[in-house]
Amino acid sequence: MASKAKQAEAKVPIIKGKEAEDMVLDYIRRMNRPFGAVDVSANLKGAVPKAATQKIMVALAEKGDLVQKTYGKTTFFVVNQANLEDMPSEKLAALEAEVKRIDEENKSLGAEVKSTGAQLARLKSTPTDKELVVEVKKAADAVQKARSHLDPLRAGTPLISQEESAQLDADCTRWRNEWVRRRKIFNTFWSLATDALTPQQATELGEDLGIELDTPEHGTLERGVLCAAGSVLGKRRR
């Protein structure tokens, strides 16, 4: 019951007669564009029924207030442009000035929006307080770890004896030479074994046999200072 009562209250009262005619004409004048009876009645919230709106618009066209246009089976009505008042030059100038002012305001607001957007992007890319606390702690831990590594050096503690250093140099030279020798032997035999194969077949054979070649890291190590002639660890330190 309450719902029906609300619907009854919300229902627009029907307008008839001269008042309805004035309402239709005023609406079409204000909009100043072509309309059909269905559109006008709907835009007036049904205050003037569709059938009555059609009759009113036809009558207004007969009186010259509207101009009736027919496109196929559809009829449109538009306000008679000859009956519209010419806009005074002063009012036209004022409107142009207002349009210019609004255009300048739009440009200013657009620049402000762009600047605000850039500030927002910077704020979003800036770490939060919680993230800064985490980063500061990581940095402090890294500094503490680095300092702990420097403490023995600052105290003058020998980290390795000369005998141990010489032994490391000797081991490095020995195993590097062994590495180079074994690689040379392998390359010689592998070249003989795959001489009749295409590179792709040789690669597939190596994969089937589980042969592991030097990785790019090995090449980097061999070209580095540790493997350069006359740059073993002991010699660099002396």
Tab-separated table of C-alpha atoms in Angstrom:
chain	number	residue	atom	x	y	z
A	1	MET	CA	0.000	0.000	0.000
A	2	ALA	CA	2.807	2.399	0.883
A	3	SER	CA	4.480	1.711	-2.476
A	4	LYS	CA	1.302	2.522	-4.385
A	5	ALA	CA	0.914	5.729	-2.394
A	6	LYS	CA	4.459	6.834	-3.272
A	7	GLN	CA	3.833	6.095	-6.946
A	8	ALA	CA	0.685	8.167	-6.854
A	9	GLU	CA	2.587	11.062	-5.237
A	10	ALA	CA	5.405	10.828	-7.802
A	11	LYS	CA	2.996	10.816	-10.761
A	12	VAL	CA	3.235	14.052	-12.772
A	13	PRO	CA	-0.111	15.845	-13.165
A	14	ILE	CA	-1.451	16.041	-16.725
A	15	ILE	CA	-1.455	19.551	-18.213
A	16	LYS	CA	-3.982	20.507	-20.845
A	17	GLY	CA	-5.117	23.413	-22.971
A	18	LYS	CA	-3.166	26.634	-23.366
A	19	GLU	CA	-0.805	25.762	-20.545
A	20	ALA	CA	0.218	22.561	-22.309
A	21	GLU	CA	0.723	24.415	-25.580
A	22	ASP	CA	2.905	27.054	-23.901
A	23	MET	CA	4.950	24.335	-22.160
A	24	VAL	CA	5.636	22.484	-25.426
A	25	LEU	CA	6.520	25.663	-27.319
A	26	ASP	CA	8.760	26.945	-24.516
A	27	TYR	CA	10.636	23.633	-24.361
A	28	ILE	CA	11.252	23.461	-28.103
A	29	ARG	CA	12.374	27.106	-28.139
A	30	ARG	CA	14.841	26.514	-25.313
A	31	MET	CA	16.295	23.400	-26.904
A	32	ASN	CA	16.179	24.861	-30.446
A	33	ARG	CA	16.650	21.555	-32.221
A	34	PRO	CA	14.346	19.101	-34.041
A	35	PHE	CA	12.046	16.954	-31.902
A	36	GLY	CA	9.341	14.378	-32.381
A	37	ALA	CA	6.216	14.229	-30.241
A	38	VAL	CA	7.473	11.143	-28.375
A	39	ASP	CA	10.723	12.858	-27.364
A	40	VAL	CA	9.025	16.064	-26.235
A	41	SER	CA	6.422	14.193	-24.181
A	42	ALA	CA	9.112	12.048	-22.579
A	43	ASN	CA	11.361	15.032	-21.799
A	44	LEU	CA	8.395	16.793	-20.171
A	45	LYS	CA	8.050	13.731	-17.888
A	46	GLY	CA	4.653	12.907	-19.382
A	47	ALA	CA	3.066	16.149	-18.222
A	48	VAL	CA	1.676	16.450	-21.752
A	49	PRO	CA	0.649	13.046	-23.201
A	50	LYS	CA	2.162	11.906	-26.492
A	51	ALA	CA	-1.079	12.189	-28.481
A	52	ALA	CA	-1.767	15.673	-27.127
A	53	THR	CA	1.855	16.712	-27.795
A	54	GLN	CA	1.510	15.653	-31.431
A	55	LYS	CA	-1.679	17.668	-31.868
A	56	ILE	CA	-0.151	20.712	-30.157
A	57	MET	CA	2.965	20.615	-32.325
A	58	VAL	CA	0.906	20.308	-35.519
A	59	ALA	CA	-1.226	23.277	-34.414
A	60	LEU	CA	1.891	25.334	-33.605
A	61	ALA	CA	3.287	24.503	-37.046
A	62	GLU	CA	0.057	25.699	-38.660
A	63	LYS	CA	0.351	28.969	-36.733
A	64	GLY	CA	3.990	29.392	-37.858
A	65	ASP	CA	5.558	29.006	-34.440
A	66	LEU	CA	7.124	25.678	-35.474
A	67	VAL	CA	8.326	24.237	-38.750
A	68	GLN	CA	7.271	20.687	-39.577
A	69	LYS	CA	9.727	18.382	-41.390
A	70	THR	CA	8.950	14.883	-42.630
A	71	TYR	CA	11.635	12.252	-43.166
A	72	GLY	CA	10.067	9.080	-44.518
A	73	LYS	CA	7.355	8.124	-42.037
A	74	THR	CA	8.830	10.218	-39.230
A	75	THR	CA	7.779	13.806	-38.535
A	76	PHE	CA	9.964	16.293	-36.702
A	77	PHE	CA	9.261	19.789	-35.487
A	78	VAL	CA	11.701	22.636	-34.923
A	79	VAL	CA	11.129	26.203	-33.782
A	80	ASN	CA	10.651	28.674	-36.621
A	81	GLN	CA	14.065	30.379	-36.836
A	82	ALA	CA	12.496	33.453	-38.385
A	83	ASN	CA	10.632	34.114	-35.126
A	84	LEU	CA	13.774	34.061	-33.008
A	85	GLU	CA	15.166	37.386	-31.872
A	86	ASP	CA	18.470	38.505	-33.338
A	87	MET	CA	21.146	38.592	-30.684
A	88	PRO	CA	22.404	42.139	-30.036
A	89	SER	CA	26.058	42.722	-30.867
A	90	GLU	CA	26.712	43.732	-27.245
A	91	LYS	CA	25.342	40.437	-25.929
A	92	LEU	CA	27.208	38.484	-28.599
A	93	ALA	CA	30.449	40.240	-27.629
A	94	ALA	CA	29.785	39.497	-23.975
A	95	LEU	CA	29.205	35.823	-24.752
A	96	GLU	CA	32.400	35.667	-26.808
A	97	ALA	CA	34.309	37.274	-23.942
A	98	GLU	CA	32.813	34.759	-21.527
A	99	VAL	CA	33.735	31.881	-23.828
A	100	LYS	CA	37.315	33.205	-24.028
A	101	ARG	CA	37.479	33.564	-20.249
A	102	ILE	CA	36.184	30.030	-19.704
A	103	ASP	CA	38.644	28.719	-22.294
A	104	GLU	CA	41.518	30.373	-20.430
A	105	GLU	CA	40.242	28.889	-17.167
A	106	ASN	CA	40.109	25.463	-18.788
A	107	LYS	CA	43.705	25.816	-19.963
A	108	SER	CA	44.800	26.896	-16.499
A	109	LEU	CA	42.925	24.021	-14.898
A	110	GLY	CA	44.401	21.610	-17.452
A	111	ALA	CA	47.921	22.751	-16.552
A	112	GLU	CA	47.071	22.423	-12.864
A	113	VAL	CA	45.720	18.910	-13.417
A	114	LYS	CA	48.894	17.957	-15.303
A	115	SER	CA	51.107	19.339	-12.537
A	116	THR	CA	49.043	17.628	-9.855
A	117	GLY	CA	49.205	14.353	-11.793
A	118	ALA	CA	53.006	14.599	-11.943
A	119	GLN	CA	53.159	15.253	-8.195
A	120	LEU	CA	50.873	12.283	-7.579
A	121	ALA	CA	53.116	10.043	-9.705
A	122	ARG	CA	56.153	11.175	-7.703
A	123	LEU	CA	54.362	10.528	-4.426
A	124	LYS	CA	53.327	7.044	-5.554
A	125	SER	CA	56.936	6.235	-6.499
A	126	THR	CA	58.262	7.542	-3.161
A	127	PRO	CA	58.694	4.861	-0.470
A	128	THR	CA	56.296	4.964	2.451
A	129	ASP	CA	57.470	5.485	6.032
A	130	LYS	CA	57.296	1.733	6.675
A	131	GLU	CA	59.286	0.970	3.512
A	132	LEU	CA	61.895	3.574	4.487
A	133	VAL	CA	62.281	1.973	7.914
A	134	VAL	CA	62.938	-1.400	6.235
A	135	GLU	CA	65.437	0.105	3.757
A	136	VAL	CA	67.263	2.005	6.504
A	137	LYS	CA	67.555	-1.193	8.549
A	138	LYS	CA	68.941	-3.081	5.541
A	139	ALA	CA	71.498	-0.330	4.939
A	140	ALA	CA	72.491	-0.283	8.619
A	141	ASP	CA	72.935	-4.083	8.617
A	142	ALA	CA	75.071	-3.882	5.463
A	143	VAL	CA	77.258	-1.159	7.010
A	144	GLN	CA	77.652	-3.190	10.198
A	145	LYS	CA	78.636	-6.288	8.220
A	146	ALA	CA	81.189	-4.329	6.178
A	147	ARG	CA	82.676	-2.822	9.332
A	148	SER	CA	82.965	-6.245	10.933
A	149	HIS	CA	85.038	-7.349	7.941
A	150	LEU	CA	87.330	-4.336	8.356
A	151	ASP	CA	87.881	-4.750	12.092
A	152	PRO	CA	90.638	-7.415	11.778
A	153	LEU	CA	92.477	-5.279	9.229
A	154	ARG	CA	92.286	-2.204	11.441
A	155	ALA	CA	93.620	-4.226	14.374
A	156	GLY	CA	96.607	-5.362	12.287
A	157	THR	CA	95.648	-9.045	12.491
A	158	PRO	CA	97.289	-11.066	9.680
A	159	LEU	CA	94.535	-12.749	7.721
A	160	ILE	CA	96.818	-15.273	6.021
A	161	SER	CA	100.467	-16.238	6.407
A	162	GLN	CA	103.008	-15.981	3.623
A	163	GLU	CA	103.281	-19.794	3.549
A	164	GLU	CA	99.531	-20.146	3.066
A	165	SER	CA	99.555	-17.437	0.409
A	166	ALA	CA	102.365	-19.204	-1.470
A	167	GLN	CA	100.516	-22.515	-1.248
A	168	LEU	CA	97.355	-20.915	-2.668
A	169	ASP	CA	99.355	-19.458	-5.543
A	170	ALA	CA	100.904	-22.844	-6.285
A	171	ASP	CA	97.543	-24.632	-6.151
A	172	CYS	CA	95.973	-22.021	-8.413
A	173	THR	CA	98.732	-22.399	-11.008
A	174	ARG	CA	98.669	-26.201	-10.812
A	175	TRP	CA	94.932	-26.619	-11.254
A	176	ARG	CA	94.702	-23.967	-13.940
A	177	ASN	CA	97.369	-25.781	-15.957
A	178	GLU	CA	95.528	-29.058	-15.387
A	179	TRP	CA	92.313	-27.474	-16.548
A	180	VAL	CA	93.944	-26.175	-19.757
A	181	ARG	CA	95.676	-29.532	-20.409
A	182	ARG	CA	92.520	-31.607	-20.016
A	183	ARG	CA	90.523	-29.250	-22.164
A	184	LYS	CA	93.124	-29.479	-24.926
A	185	ILE	CA	93.089	-33.293	-24.789
A	186	PHE	CA	89.294	-33.378	-24.899
A	187	ASN	CA	89.094	-30.970	-27.835
A	188	THR	CA	91.580	-33.066	-29.797
A	189	PHE	CA	89.719	-36.350	-29.297
A	190	TRP	CA	86.280	-34.749	-29.704
A	191	SER	CA	87.339	-33.218	-33.021
A	192	LEU	CA	88.427	-36.646	-34.260
A	193	ALA	CA	85.242	-38.338	-33.039
A	194	THR	CA	82.880	-35.799	-34.609
A	195	ASP	CA	84.813	-35.072	-37.787
A	196	ALA	CA	82.181	-36.788	-39.925
A	197	LEU	CA	79.229	-35.181	-38.113
A	198	THR	CA	77.481	-31.892	-38.688
A	199	PRO	CA	77.695	-29.298	-35.903
A	200	GLN	CA	74.084	-30.041	-34.932
A	201	GLN	CA	74.758	-33.794	-34.803
A	202	ALA	CA	77.897	-33.175	-32.739
A	203	THR	CA	75.899	-31.064	-30.305
A	204	GLU	CA	73.190	-33.714	-29.988
A	205	LEU	CA	75.848	-36.408	-29.422
A	206	GLY	CA	77.442	-34.333	-26.685
A	207	GLU	CA	74.050	-33.902	-24.993
A	208	ASP	CA	73.349	-37.650	-25.225
A	209	LEU	CA	76.743	-38.463	-23.665
A	210	GLY	CA	76.242	-35.863	-20.921
A	211	ILE	CA	79.383	-33.905	-21.816
A	212	GLU	CA	79.664	-30.623	-19.925
A	213	LEU	CA	81.670	-27.923	-21.661
A	214	ASP	CA	83.119	-24.793	-20.118
A	215	THR	CA	80.425	-22.271	-19.238
A	216	PRO	CA	80.633	-18.526	-19.977
A	217	GLU	CA	81.734	-18.090	-16.353
A	218	HIS	CA	84.773	-20.275	-17.042
A	219	GLY	CA	85.709	-18.087	-19.998
A	220	THR	CA	85.337	-14.950	-17.896
A	221	LEU	CA	87.558	-16.445	-15.192
A	222	GLU	CA	90.237	-17.464	-17.685
A	223	ARG	CA	90.317	-13.967	-19.179
A	224	GLY	CA	90.394	-12.353	-15.728
A	225	VAL	CA	93.324	-11.120	-13.698
A	226	LEU	CA	93.547	-14.324	-11.640
A	227	CYS	CA	94.524	-16.343	-14.730
A	228	ALA	CA	96.654	-13.700	-16.440
A	229	ALA	CA	100.314	-14.519	-16.894
A	230	GLY	CA	102.484	-13.266	-14.034
A	231	SER	CA	99.486	-12.154	-11.931
A	232	VAL	CA	99.111	-14.974	-9.470
A	233	LEU	CA	97.996	-14.014	-5.976
A	234	GLY	CA	101.392	-14.127	-4.326
A	235	LYS	CA	103.101	-12.077	-7.004
A	236	ARG	CA	100.417	-9.375	-6.917
A	237	ARG	CA	100.797	-8.927	-3.199
A	238	ARG	CA	104.592	-8.715	-3.203
